[in-house]
Coordinates of C-alpha atoms in Angstrom, one line a residue:
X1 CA 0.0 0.0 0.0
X2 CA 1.5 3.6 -0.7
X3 CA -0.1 6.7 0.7
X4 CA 1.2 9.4 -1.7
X5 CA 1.7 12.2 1.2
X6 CA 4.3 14.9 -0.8
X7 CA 2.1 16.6 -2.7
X8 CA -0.8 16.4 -0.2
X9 CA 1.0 17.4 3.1
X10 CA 4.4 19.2 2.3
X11 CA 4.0 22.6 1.0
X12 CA 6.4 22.7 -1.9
X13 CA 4.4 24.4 -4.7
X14 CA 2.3 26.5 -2.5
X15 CA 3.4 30.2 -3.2
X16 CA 3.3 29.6 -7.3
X17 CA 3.0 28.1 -10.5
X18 CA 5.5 26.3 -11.7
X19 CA 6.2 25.9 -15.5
X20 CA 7.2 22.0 -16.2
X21 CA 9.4 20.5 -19.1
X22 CA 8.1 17.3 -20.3
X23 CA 9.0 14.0 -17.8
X24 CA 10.2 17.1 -15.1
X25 CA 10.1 14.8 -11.6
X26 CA 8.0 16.8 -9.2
X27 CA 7.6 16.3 -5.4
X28 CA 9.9 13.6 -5.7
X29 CA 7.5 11.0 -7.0
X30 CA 5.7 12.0 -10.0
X31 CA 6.8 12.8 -13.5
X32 CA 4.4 15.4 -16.1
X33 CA 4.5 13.6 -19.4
X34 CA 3.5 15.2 -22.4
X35 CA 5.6 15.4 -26.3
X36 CA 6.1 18.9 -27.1
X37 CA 8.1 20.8 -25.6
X38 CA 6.7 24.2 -26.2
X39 CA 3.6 23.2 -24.4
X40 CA 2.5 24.9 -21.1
X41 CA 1.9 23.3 -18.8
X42 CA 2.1 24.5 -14.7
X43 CA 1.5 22.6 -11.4
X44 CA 1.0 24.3 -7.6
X45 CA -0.5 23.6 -4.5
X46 CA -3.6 25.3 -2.8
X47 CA -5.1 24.5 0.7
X48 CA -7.6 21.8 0.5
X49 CA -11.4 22.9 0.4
X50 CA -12.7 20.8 3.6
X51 CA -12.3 17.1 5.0
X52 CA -14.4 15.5 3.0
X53 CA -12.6 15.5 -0.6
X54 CA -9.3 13.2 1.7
X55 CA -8.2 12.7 4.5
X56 CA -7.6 15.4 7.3
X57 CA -4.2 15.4 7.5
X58 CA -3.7 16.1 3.4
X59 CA -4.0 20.0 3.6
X60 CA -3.2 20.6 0.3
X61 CA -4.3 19.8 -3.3
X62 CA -2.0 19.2 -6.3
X63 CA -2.9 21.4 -9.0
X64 CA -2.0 21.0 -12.6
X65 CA -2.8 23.7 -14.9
X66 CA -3.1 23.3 -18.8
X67 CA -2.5 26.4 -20.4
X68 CA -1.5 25.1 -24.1
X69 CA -0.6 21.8 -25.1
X70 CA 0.9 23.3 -28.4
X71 CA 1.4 19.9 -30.5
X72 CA 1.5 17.2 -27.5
X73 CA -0.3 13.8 -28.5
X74 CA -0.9 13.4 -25.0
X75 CA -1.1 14.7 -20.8
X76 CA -0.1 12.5 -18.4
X77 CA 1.0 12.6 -14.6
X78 CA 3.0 9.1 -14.2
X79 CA 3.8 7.6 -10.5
X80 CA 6.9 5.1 -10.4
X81 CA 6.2 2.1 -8.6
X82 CA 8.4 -0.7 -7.5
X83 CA 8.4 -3.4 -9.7
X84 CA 9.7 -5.9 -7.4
X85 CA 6.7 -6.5 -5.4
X86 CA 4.1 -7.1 -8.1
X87 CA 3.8 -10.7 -7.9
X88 CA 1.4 -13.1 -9.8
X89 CA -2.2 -13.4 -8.3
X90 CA -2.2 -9.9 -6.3
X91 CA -4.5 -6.8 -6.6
X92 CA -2.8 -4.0 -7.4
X93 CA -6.1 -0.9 -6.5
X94 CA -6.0 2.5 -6.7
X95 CA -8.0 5.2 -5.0
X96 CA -8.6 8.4 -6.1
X97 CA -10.0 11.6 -5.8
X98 CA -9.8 14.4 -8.5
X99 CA -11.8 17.5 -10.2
X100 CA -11.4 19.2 -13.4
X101 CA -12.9 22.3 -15.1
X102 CA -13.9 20.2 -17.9
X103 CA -16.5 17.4 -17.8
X104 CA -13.5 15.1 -19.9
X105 CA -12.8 11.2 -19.6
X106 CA -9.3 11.1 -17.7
X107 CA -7.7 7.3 -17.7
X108 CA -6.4 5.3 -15.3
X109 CA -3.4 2.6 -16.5
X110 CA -0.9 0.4 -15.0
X111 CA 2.1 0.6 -17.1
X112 CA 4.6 -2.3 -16.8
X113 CA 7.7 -1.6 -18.5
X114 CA 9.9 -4.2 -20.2
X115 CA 14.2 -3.3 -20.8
X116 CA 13.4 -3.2 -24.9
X117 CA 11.6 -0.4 -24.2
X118 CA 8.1 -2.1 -25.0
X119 CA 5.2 -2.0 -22.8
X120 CA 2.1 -3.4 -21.5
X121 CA -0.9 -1.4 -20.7
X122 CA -3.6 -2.4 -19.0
X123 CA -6.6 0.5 -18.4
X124 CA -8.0 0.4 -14.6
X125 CA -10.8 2.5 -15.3
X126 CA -11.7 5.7 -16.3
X127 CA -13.0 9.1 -14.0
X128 CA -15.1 11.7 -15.7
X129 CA -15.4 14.4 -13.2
X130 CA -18.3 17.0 -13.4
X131 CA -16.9 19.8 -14.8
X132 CA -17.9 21.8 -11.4
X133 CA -16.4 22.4 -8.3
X134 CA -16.9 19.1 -6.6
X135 CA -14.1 16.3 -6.8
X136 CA -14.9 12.8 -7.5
X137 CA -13.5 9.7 -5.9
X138 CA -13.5 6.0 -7.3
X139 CA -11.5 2.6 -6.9
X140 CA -9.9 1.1 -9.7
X141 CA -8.6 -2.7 -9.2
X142 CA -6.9 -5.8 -11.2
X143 CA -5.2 -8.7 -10.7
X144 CA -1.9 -9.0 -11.4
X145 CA -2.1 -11.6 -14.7
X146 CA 0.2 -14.2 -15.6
X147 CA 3.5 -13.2 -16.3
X148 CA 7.3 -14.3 -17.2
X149 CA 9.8 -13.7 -14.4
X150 CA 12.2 -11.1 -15.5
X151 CA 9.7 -9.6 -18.7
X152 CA 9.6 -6.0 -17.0
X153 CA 11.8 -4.3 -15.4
X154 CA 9.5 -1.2 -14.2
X155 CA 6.0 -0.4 -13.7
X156 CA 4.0 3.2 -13.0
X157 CA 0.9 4.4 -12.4
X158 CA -0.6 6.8 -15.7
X159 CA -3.2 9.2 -15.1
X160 CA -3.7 10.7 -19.0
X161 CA -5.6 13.5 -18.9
X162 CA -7.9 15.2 -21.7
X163 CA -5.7 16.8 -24.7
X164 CA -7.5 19.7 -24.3
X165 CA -6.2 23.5 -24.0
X166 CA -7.2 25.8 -20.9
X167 CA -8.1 23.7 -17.9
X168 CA -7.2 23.2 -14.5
X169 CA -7.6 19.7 -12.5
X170 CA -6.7 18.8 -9.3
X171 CA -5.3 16.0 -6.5
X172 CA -6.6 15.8 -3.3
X173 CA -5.5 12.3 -3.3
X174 CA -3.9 9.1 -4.5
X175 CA -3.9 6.0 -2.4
X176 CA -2.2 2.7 -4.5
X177 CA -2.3 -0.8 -2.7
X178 CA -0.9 -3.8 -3.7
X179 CA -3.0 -6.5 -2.1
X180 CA -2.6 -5.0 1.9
X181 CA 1.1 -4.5 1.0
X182 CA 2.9 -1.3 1.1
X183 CA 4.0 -0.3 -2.2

């Protein structure tokens, strides 16, 4: 189980926008994948709205802020998770709670990585928040299928967002288990 705190309890981001590049590593954890580099693209922190969008010790929400995705084929905030304790037969679930400005399909995947640089994606689930103020939580779950020792070497988390220009969505949290394990 990993309780992604950083962005939701330390106050990194708080005073501004920050302009990313693509695959920048922010709060230690996440990358902000997109393909063009003349894209902008900001992320900050604001204090959270009340207790009931996370937990009361997250006081903070992770903001990312699309201003122009100039010629990017996609938006994506990737989480790296540690390969080494997926095993055959466990459920790897996330939980998560998020809001946009636009009423947009964002998707959830489990990317595991093999060293040829091929992959294998397998779609959790998909949120489609309002396009108001209020966030929206769900659970997204699968079993960990059948698999050769050794075929990947990594595995993250993909939230891909709408390719859309001029919107903001938002974090309040990100919970990822691995059967009761910590991940």
């Amino acid at each position: 189980m990993s309780f992604t705190q950083t962005p939701f309890m330390v106050p990194e981001y708080l005073q501004e926008e920050l302009l990313v590049s693509p695959f920048q590593t922010v709060f230690n954890e996440f990358q902000i994948g997109f393909s063009d580099e003349n894209a902008k693209i900001a992320i900050s922190q604001s204090k959270k709205e009340g207790n009931l969008v996370s937990p009361p010790d997250h006081a903070f929400v992770f903001n990312v802020n699309i201003q122009d995705l100039a010629d990017s084929q996609w938006i994506s905030i990737e989480k790296k998770l540690d390969i080494s304790k997926f095993k055959l037969g466990k459920r790897f679930t996330v939980l998560i709670s998020i809001k946009s400005s636009l009423r947009e399909a964002f998707d959830i995947d489990l990317r595991l990585n093999r060293g040829d640089g091929s992959f294998k994606d397998t779609r959790l689930g998909t949120l489609v928040p309002d396009g108001k103020k209020a966030y929206y939580q769900d659970t997204f779950s699968t079993k960990i299928e059948k698999f050769a020792e050794g075929e990947f070497n990594s595995a993250k988390l993909l939230i891909l967002a709408p390719k859309k220009d001029d919107y903001v969505f938002s974090l309040s949290m990100l919970n990822i288990f691995l059967d009761l394990d910590v991940m």
